[in-house]
mmCIF file of C-alpha atoms in Angstrom:
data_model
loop_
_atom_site.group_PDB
_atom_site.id
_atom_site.type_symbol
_atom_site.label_atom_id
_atom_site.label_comp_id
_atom_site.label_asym_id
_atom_site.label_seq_id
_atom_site.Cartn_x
_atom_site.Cartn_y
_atom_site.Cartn_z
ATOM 1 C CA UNK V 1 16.646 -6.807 -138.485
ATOM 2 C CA UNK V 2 17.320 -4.302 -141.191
ATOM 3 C CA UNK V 3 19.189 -1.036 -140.681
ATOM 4 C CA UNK V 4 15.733 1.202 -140.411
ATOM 5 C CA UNK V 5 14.984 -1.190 -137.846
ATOM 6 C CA UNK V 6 18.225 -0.947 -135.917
ATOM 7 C CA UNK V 7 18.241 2.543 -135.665
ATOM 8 C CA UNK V 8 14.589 2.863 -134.551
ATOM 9 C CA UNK V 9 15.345 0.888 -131.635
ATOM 10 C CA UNK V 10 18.632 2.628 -130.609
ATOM 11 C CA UNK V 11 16.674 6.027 -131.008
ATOM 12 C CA UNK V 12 13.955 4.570 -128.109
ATOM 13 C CA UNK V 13 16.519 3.132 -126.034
ATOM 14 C CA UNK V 14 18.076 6.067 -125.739
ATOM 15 C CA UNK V 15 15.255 8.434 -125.075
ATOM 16 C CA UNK V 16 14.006 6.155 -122.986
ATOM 17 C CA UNK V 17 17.665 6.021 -120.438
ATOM 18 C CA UNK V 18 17.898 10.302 -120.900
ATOM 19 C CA UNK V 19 14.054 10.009 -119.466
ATOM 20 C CA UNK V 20 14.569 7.930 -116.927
ATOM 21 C CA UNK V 21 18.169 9.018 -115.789
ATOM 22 C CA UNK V 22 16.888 13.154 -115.465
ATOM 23 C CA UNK V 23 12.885 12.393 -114.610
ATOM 24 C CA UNK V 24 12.962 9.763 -112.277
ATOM 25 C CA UNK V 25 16.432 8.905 -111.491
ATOM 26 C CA UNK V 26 17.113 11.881 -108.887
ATOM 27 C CA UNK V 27 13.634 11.044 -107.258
ATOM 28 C CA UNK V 28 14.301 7.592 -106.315
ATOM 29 C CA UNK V 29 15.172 7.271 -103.237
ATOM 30 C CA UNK V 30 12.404 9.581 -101.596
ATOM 31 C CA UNK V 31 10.117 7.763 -103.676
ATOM 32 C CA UNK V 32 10.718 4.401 -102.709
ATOM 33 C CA UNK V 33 11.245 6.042 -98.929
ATOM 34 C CA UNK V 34 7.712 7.066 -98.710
ATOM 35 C CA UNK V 35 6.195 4.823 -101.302
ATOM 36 C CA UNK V 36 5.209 7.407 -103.451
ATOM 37 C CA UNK V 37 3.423 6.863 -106.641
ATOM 38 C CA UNK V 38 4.485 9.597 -108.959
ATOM 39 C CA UNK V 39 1.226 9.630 -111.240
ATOM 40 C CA UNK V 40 2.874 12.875 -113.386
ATOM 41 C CA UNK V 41 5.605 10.181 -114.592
ATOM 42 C CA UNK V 42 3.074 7.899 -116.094
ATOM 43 C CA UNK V 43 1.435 10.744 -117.905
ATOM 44 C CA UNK V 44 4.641 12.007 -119.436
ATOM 45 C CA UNK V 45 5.423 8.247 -120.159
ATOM 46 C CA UNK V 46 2.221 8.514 -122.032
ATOM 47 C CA UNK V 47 3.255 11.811 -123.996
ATOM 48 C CA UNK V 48 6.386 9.683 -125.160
ATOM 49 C CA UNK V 49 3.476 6.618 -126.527
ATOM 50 C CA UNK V 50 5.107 4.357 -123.912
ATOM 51 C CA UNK V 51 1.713 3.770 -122.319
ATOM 52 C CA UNK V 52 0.612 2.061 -125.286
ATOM 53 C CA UNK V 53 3.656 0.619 -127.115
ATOM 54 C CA UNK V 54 1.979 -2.411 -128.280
ATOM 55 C CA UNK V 55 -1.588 -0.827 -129.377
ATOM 56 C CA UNK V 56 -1.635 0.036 -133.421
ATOM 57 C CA UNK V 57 -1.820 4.221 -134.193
ATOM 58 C CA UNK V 58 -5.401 3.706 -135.338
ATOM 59 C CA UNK V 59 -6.623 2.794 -131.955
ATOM 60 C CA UNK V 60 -4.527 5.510 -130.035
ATOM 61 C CA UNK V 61 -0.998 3.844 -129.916
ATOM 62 C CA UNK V 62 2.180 3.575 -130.731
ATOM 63 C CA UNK V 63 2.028 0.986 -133.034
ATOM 64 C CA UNK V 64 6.096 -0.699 -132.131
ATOM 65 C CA UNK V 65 6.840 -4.307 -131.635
ATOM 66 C CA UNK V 66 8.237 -6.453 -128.573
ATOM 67 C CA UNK V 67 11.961 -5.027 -129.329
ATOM 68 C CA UNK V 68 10.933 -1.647 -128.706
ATOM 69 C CA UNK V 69 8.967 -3.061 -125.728
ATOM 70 C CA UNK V 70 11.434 -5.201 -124.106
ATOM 71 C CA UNK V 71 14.696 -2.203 -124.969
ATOM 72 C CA UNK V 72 12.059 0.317 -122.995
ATOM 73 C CA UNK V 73 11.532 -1.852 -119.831
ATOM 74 C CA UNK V 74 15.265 -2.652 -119.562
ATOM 75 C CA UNK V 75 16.063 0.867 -119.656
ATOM 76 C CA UNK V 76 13.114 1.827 -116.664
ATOM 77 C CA UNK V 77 14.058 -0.722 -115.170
ATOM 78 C CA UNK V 78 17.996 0.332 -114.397
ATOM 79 C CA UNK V 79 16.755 3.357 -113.085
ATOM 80 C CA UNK V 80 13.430 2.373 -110.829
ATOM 81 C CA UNK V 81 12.027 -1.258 -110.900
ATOM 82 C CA UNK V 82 8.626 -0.214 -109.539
ATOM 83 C CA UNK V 83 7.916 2.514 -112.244
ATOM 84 C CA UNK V 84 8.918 -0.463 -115.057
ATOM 85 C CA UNK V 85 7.040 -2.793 -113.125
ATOM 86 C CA UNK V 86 3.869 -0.689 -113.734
ATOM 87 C CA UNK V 87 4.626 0.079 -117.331
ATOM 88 C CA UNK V 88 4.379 -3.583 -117.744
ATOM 89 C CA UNK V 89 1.397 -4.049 -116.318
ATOM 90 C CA UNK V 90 -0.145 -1.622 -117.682
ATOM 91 C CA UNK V 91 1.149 -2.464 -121.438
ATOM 92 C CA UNK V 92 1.108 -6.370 -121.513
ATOM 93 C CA UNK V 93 -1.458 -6.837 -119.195
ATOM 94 C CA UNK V 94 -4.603 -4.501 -118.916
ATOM 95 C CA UNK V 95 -4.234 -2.539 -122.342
ATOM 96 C CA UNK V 96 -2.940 -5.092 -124.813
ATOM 97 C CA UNK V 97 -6.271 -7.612 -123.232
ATOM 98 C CA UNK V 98 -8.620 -5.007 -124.002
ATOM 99 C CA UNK V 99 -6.831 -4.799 -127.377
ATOM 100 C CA UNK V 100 -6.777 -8.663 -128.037
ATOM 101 C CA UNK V 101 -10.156 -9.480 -126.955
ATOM 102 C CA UNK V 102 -12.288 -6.616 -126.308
ATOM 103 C CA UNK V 103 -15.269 -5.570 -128.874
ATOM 104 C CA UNK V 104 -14.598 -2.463 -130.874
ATOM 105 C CA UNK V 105 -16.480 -0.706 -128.755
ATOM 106 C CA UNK V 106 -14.903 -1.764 -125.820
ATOM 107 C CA UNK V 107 -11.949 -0.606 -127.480
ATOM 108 C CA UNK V 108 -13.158 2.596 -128.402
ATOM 109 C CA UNK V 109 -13.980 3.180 -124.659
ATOM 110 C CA UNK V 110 -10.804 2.260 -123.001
ATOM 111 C CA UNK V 111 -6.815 2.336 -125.528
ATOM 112 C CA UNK V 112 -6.594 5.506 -126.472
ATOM 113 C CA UNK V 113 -7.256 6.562 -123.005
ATOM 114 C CA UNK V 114 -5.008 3.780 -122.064
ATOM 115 C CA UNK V 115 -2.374 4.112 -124.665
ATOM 116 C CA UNK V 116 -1.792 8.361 -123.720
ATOM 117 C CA UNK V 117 -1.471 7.833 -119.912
ATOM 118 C CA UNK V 118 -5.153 9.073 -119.098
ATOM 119 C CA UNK V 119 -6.191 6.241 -117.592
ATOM 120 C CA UNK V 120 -3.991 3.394 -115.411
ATOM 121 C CA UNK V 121 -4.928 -0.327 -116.443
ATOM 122 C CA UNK V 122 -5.239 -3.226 -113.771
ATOM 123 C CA UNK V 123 -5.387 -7.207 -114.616
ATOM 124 C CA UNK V 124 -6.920 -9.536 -111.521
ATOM 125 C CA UNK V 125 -6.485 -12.634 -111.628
ATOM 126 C CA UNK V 126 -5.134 -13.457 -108.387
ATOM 127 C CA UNK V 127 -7.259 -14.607 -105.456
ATOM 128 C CA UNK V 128 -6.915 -14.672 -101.624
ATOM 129 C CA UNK V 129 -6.693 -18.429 -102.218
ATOM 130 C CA UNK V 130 -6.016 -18.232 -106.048
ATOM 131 C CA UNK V 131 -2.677 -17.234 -106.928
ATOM 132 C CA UNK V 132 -0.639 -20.376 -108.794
ATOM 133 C CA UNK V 133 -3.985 -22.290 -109.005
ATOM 134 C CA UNK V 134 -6.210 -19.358 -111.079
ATOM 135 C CA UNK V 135 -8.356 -22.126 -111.314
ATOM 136 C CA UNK V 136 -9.615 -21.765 -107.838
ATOM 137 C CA UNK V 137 -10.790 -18.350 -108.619
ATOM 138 C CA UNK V 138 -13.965 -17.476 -106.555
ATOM 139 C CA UNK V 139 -14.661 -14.509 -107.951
ATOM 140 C CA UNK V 140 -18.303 -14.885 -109.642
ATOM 141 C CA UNK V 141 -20.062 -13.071 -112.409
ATOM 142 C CA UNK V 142 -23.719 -13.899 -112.476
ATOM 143 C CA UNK V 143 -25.872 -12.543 -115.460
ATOM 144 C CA UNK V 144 -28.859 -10.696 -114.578
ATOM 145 C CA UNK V 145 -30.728 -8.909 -117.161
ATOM 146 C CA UNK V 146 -28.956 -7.878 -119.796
ATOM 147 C CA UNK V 147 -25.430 -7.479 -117.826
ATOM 148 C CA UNK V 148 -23.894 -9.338 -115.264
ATOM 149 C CA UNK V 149 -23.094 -8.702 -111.170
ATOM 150 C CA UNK V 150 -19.623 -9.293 -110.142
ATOM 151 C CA UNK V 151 -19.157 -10.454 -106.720
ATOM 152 C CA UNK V 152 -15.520 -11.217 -105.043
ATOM 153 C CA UNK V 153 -12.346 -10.037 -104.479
ATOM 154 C CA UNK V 154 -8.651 -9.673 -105.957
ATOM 155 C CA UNK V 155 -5.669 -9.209 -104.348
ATOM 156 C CA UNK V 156 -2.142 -8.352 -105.302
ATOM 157 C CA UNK V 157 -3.040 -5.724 -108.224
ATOM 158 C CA UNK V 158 -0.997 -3.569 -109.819
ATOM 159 C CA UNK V 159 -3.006 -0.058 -109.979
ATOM 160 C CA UNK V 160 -5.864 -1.141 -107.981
ATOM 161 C CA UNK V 161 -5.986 2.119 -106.039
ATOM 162 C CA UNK V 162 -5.165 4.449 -109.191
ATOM 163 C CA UNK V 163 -6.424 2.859 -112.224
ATOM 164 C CA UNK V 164 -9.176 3.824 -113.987
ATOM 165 C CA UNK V 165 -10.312 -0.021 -115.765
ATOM 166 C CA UNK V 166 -9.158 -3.705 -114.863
ATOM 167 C CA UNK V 167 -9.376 -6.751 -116.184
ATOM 168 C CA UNK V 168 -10.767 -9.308 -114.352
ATOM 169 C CA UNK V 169 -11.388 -12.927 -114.285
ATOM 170 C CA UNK V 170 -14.485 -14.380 -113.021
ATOM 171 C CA UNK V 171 -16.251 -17.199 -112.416
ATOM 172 C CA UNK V 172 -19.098 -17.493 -114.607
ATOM 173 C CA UNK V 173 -20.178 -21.117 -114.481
ATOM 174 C CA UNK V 174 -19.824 -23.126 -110.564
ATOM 175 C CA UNK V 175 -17.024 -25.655 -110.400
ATOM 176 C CA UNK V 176 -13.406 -25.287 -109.976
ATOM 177 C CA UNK V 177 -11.898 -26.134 -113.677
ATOM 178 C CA UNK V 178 -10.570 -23.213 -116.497
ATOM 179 C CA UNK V 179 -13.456 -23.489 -118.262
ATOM 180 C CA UNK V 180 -15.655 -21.547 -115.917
ATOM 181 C CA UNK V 181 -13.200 -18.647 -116.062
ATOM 182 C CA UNK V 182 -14.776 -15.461 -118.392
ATOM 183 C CA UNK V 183 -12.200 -12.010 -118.428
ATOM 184 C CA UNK V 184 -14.608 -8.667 -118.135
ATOM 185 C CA UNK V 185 -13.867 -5.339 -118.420
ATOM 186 C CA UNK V 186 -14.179 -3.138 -115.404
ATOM 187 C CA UNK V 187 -14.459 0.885 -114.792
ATOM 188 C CA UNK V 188 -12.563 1.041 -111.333
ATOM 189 C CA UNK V 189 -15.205 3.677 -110.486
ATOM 190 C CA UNK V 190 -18.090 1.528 -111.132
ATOM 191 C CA UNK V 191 -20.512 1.375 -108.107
ATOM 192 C CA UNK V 192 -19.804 -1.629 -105.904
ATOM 193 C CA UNK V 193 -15.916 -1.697 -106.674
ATOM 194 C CA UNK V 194 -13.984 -0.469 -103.551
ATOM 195 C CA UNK V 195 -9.846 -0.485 -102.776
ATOM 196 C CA UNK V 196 -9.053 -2.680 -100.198
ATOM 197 C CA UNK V 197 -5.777 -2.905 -98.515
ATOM 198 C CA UNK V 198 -2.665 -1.454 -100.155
ATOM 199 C CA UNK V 199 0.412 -3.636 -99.580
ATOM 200 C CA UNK V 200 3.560 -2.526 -97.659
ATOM 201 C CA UNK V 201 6.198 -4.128 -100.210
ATOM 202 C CA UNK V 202 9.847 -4.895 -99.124
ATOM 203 C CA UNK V 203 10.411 -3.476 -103.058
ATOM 204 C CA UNK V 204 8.923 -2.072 -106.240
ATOM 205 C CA UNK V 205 7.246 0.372 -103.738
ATOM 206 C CA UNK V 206 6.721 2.996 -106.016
ATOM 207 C CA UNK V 207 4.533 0.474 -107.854
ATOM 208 C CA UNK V 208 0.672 0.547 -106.365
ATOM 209 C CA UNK V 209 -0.189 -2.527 -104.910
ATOM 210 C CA UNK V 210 -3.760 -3.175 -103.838
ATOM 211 C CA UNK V 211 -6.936 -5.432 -103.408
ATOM 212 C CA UNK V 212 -10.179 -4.760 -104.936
ATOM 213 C CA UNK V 213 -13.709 -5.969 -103.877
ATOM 214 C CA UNK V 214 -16.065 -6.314 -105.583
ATOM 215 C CA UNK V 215 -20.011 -6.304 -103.992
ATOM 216 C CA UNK V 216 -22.964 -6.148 -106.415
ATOM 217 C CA UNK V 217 -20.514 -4.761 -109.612
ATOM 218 C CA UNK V 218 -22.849 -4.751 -112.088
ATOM 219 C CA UNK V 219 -21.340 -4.140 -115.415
ATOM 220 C CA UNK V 220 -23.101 -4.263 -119.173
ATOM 221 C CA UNK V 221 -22.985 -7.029 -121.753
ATOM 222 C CA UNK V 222 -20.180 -5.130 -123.683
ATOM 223 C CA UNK V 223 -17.849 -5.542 -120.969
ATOM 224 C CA UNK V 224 -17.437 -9.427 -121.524
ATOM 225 C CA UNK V 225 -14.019 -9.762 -123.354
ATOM 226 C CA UNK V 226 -14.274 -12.568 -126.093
ATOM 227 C CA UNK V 227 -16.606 -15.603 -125.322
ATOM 228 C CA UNK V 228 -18.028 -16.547 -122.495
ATOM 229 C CA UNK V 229 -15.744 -19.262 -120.466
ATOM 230 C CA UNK V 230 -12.141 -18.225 -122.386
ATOM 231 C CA UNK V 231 -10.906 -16.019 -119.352
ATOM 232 C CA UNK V 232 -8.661 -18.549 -118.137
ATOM 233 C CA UNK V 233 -7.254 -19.310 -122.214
ATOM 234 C CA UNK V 234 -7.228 -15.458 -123.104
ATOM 235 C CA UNK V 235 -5.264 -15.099 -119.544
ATOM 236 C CA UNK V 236 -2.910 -18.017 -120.274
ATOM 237 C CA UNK V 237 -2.073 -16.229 -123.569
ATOM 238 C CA UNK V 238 -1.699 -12.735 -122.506
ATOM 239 C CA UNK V 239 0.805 -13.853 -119.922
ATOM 240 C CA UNK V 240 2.962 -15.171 -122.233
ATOM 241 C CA UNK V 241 3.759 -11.805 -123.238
ATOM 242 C CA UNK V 242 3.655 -10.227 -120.182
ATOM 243 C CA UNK V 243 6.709 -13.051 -119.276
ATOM 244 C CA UNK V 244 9.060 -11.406 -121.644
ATOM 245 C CA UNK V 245 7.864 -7.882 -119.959
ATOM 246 C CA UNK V 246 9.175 -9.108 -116.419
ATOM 247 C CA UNK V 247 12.282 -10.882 -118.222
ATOM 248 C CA UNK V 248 13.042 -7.789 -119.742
ATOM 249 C CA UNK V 249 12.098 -5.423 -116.479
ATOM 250 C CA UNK V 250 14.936 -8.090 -114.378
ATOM 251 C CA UNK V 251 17.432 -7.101 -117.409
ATOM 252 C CA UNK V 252 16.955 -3.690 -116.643
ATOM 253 C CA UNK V 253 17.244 -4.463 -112.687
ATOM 254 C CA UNK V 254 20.576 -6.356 -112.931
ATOM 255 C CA UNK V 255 22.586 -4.325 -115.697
ATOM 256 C CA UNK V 256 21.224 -1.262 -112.936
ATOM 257 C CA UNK V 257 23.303 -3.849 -110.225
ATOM 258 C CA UNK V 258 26.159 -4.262 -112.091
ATOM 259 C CA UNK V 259 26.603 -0.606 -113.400
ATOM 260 C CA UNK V 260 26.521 0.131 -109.902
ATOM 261 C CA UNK V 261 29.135 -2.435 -108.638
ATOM 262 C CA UNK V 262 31.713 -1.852 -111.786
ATOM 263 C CA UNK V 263 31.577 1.482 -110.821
ATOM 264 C CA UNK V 264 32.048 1.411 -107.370
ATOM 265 C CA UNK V 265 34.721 -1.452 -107.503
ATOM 266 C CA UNK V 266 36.658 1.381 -109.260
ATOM 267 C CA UNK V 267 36.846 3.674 -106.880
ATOM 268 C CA UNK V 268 36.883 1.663 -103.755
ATOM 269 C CA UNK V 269 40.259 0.965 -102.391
ATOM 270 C CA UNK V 270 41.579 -1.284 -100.181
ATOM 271 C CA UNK V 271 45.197 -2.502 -99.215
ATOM 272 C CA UNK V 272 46.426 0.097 -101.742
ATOM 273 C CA UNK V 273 44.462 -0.958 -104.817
ATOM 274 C CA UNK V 274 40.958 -0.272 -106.387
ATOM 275 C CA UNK V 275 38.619 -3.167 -105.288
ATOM 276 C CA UNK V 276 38.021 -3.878 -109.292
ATOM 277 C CA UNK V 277 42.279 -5.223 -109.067
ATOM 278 C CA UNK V 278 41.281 -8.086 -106.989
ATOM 279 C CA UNK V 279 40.693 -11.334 -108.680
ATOM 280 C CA UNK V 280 37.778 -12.093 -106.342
ATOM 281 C CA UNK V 281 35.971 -8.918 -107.163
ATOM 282 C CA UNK V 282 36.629 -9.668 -110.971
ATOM 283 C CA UNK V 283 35.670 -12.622 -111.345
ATOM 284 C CA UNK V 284 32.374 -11.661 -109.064
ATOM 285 C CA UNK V 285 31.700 -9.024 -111.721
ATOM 286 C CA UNK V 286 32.722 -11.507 -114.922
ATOM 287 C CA UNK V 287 29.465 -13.516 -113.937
ATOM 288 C CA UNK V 288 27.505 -10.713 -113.190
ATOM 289 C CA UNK V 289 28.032 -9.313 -116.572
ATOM 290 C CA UNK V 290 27.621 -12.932 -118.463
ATOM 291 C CA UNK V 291 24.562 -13.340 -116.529
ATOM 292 C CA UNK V 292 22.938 -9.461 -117.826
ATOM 293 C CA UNK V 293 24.178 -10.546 -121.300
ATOM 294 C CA UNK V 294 22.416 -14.214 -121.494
ATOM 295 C CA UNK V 295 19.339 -12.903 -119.481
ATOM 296 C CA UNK V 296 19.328 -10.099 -122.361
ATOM 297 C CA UNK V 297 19.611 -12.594 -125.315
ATOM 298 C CA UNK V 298 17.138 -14.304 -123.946
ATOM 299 C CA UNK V 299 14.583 -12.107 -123.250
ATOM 300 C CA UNK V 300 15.160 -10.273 -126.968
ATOM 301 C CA UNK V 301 14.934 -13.420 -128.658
ATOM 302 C CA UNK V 302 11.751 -14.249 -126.921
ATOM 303 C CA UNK V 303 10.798 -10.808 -128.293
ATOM 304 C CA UNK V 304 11.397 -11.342 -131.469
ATOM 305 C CA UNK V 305 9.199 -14.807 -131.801
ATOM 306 C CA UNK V 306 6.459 -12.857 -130.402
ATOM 307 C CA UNK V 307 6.575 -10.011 -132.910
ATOM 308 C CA UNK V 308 6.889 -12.839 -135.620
ATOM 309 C CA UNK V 309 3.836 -14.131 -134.513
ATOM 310 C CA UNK V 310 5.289 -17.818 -133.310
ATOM 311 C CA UNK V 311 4.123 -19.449 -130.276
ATOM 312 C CA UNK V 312 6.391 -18.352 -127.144
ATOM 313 C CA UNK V 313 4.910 -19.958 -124.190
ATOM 314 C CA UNK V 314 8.270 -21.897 -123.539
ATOM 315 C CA UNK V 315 10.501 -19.108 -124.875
ATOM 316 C CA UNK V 316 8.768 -16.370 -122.943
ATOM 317 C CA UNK V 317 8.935 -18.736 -119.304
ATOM 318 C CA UNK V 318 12.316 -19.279 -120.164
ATOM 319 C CA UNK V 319 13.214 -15.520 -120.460
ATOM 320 C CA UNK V 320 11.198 -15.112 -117.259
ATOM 321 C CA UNK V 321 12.656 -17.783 -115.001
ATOM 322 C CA UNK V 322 16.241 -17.072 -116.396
ATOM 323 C CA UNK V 323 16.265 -13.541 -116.127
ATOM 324 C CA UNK V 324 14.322 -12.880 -112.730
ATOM 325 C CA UNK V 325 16.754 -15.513 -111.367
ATOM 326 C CA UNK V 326 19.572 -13.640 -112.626
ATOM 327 C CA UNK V 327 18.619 -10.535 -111.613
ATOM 328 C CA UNK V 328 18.638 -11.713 -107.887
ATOM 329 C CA UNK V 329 21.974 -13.436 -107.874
ATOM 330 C CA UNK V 330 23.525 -10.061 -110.023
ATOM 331 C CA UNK V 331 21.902 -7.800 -107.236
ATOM 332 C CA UNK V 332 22.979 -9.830 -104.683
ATOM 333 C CA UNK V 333 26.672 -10.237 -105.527
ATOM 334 C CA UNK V 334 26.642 -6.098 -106.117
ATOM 335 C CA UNK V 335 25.645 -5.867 -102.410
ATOM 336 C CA UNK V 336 27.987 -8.243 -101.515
ATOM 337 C CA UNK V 337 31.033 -6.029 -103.465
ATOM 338 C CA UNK V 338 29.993 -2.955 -101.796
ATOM 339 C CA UNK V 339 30.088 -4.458 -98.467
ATOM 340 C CA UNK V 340 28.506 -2.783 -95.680
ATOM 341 C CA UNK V 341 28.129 0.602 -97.802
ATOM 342 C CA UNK V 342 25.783 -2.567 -99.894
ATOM 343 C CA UNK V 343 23.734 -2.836 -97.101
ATOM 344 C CA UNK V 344 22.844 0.494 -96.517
ATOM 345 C CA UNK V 345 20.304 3.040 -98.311
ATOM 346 C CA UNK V 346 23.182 5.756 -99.616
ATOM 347 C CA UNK V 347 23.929 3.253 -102.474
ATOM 348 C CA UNK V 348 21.490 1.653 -104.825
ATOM 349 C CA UNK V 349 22.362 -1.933 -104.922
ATOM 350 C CA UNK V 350 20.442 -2.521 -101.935
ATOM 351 C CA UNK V 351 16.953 -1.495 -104.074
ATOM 352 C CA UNK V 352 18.468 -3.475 -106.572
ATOM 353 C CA UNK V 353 17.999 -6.382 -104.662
ATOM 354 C CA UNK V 354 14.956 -5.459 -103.222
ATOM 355 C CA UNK V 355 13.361 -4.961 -106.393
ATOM 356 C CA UNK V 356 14.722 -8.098 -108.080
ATOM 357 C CA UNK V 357 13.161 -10.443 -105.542
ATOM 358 C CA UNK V 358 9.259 -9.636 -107.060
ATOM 359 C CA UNK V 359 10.453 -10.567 -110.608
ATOM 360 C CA UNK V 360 10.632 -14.715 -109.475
ATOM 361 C CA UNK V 361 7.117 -14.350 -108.014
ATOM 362 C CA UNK V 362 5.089 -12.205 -110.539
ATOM 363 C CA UNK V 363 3.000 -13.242 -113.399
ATOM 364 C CA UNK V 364 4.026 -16.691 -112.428
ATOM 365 C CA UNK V 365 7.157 -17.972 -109.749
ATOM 366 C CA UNK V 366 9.898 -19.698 -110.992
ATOM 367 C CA UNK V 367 8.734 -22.823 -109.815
ATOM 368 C CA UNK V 368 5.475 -22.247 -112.252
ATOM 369 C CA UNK V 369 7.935 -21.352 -114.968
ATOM 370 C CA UNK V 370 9.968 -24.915 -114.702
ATOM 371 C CA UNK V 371 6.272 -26.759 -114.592
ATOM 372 C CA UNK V 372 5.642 -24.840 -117.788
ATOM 373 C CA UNK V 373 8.946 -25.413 -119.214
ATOM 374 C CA UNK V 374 9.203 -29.431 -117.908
ATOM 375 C CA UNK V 375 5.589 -29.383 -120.005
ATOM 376 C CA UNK V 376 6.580 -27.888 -123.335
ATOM 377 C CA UNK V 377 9.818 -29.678 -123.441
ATOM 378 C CA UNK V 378 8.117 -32.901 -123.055
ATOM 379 C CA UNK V 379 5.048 -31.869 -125.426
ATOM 380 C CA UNK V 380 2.390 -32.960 -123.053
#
């Protein structure tokens, strides 16, 4: 990385953690409280060009690479999980698919309204009965004249009842194997798409969490992204990125944890002596801190491959795995420092650990992640 290089990410990192610490940081708690989705954030996010980080100037965005990506979500995400969460989704996921695979005028349509906050992008793949198999997705797309009727329903979507377009994987030809997948396009205000239930999560609940039906969607020819039948490939790929994005959000999560426990185990006292002079404490916060560190490494070096332009599938799912994992076992030891006071909503480890929890189940669980692993390692 060369000195320009260096100092451009330092310069987003930090305007990124002076954003998040005075915009969002004193709002967290009602937020979460009440489950509030703070839509004014994401267009100020967009003002900044971190709604479309990954999308080239010419087509609206700001044209940086993984690094930036990866330093932003780690900084959003030691503030509020749910708000990162939905940065992701909307970068990795929705936006950069559109960009990837989407015609020119599809792209004309949708990233620069994407890319400045405008519009909030969904991806649906997952099903009712769908979620680790995608390739039971029921979801159909039929063509009928010169566009195609969607028919079926998505749960578990990020921005499903406040996005404006989403991705979504379809059925296209009968039968149950990848092949039959096709990704299309989809204005959330098209008629025959309707909200269905939003979820009550245990965290990320600032994050909107919905299902979407779909009955008699019919949508043009230009909304087909790429070729016929390479929804399940183009979906494949585009999670390998969005891997590092949840890798990098459980970064953020856990160095949130740990700046929380150092600092408490500082003041705390007990027996006469700060909590941080007890050897059980330290070496509590020793791991904590190697595991932020190696999750961190991880997850950049994944970043880097990516903006090299080298295969990451097992880098990326080992970023993922090793950092949501992390993230869990760094929130939970911060609760366990602060004791009761960990348990209880006055302190912010408990959200910590709340929030961590989604990062092993997202975009694939950890037990996908090993399967994918096992499979590149062996180089079936």
């Amino acid at each position: 990385m060369t000195n320009q290089d260096a100092e451009s990410l330092k310069e987003c990192r930090e305007m990124v953690r002076d954003f998040a610490r005075a915009e969002i940081g004193p709002h967290v708690r009602e937020w979460d409280d009440k489950a509030v989705f703070p839509r004014d954030v994401f267009r100020r996010l967009g003002e900044l060009g971190l709604m479309g980080i990954l999308i080239p100037e010419e087509h609206g965005g700001a044209g940086m690479t993984y690094r930036h990506y990866v330093a932003v979500l780690e900084e959003l995400g030691a503030v509020e999980g749910g708000i990162a969460l939905s940065v992701a989704a909307h970068n990795s996921l929705c936006t950069n698919h559109i960009y990837t695979y989407g015609s020119e005028d599809v792209r004309r349509a949708w990233l620069a309204r994407l890319a400045k906050g405008e519009v909030l992008g969904a991806w649906g793949l997952t099903e009712p009965e769908a979620g680790s198999d995608s390739g039971a997705t029921k979801t159909t797309a039929v063509r009928e004249g010169d566009g195609w009727v969607i028919n079926g329903n998505k749960n578990f979507i990020t921005h499903a009842g406040v996005g404006g377009v989403a991705v979504v994987m379809t059925r296209t030809k009968p039968g149950t194997d990848h092949r039959g997948i096709s990704a299309f396009a989809v204005p959330l205000d098209a008629p025959g798409v309707t909200v269905g239930k939003h979820e009550d999560k245990v965290g990320m609940r600032v994050s909107d969490t919905a299902s979407l039906i779909f009955e008699g969607c019919r949508v043009g020819a230009e909304a087909l992204l790429g070729r016929e039948g390479e929804g399940f490939i183009q979906a494949m790929e585009i999670l390998d990125g969005g891997r590092i994005s949840i890798a990098a959000l459980s970064v953020g999560i856990a160095r949130g944890a740990l700046d929380a426990a150092v600092a408490y185990a500082k003041e705390r006292r007990q027996f006469g002596k700060p909590l941080a002079a007890f050897q059980a404490i330290r070496f509590k916060l020793a791991d904590m801190a190697t595991d932020v560190q190696a999750a961190r490494l991880l997850t950049e070096r994944a970043a880097e491959d990516k903006d090299a332009g080298r295969k990451t599938t097992l880098l990326s799912s080992q970023a993922k795995l090793y950092a949501s994992e992390a993230a869990v076992r760094v929130a939970e030891n911060a609760v366990q420092i602060l004791g009761g006071y960990g348990y209880c909503k006055d302190y912010p480890v408990e959200k910590f650990w709340r929030d961590a929890k989604l990062c092993t189940i997202g975009e694939g669980t950890s037990e996908i992640q090993r399967l994918v692993i096992a499979r590149e390692v062996i180089g079936e």
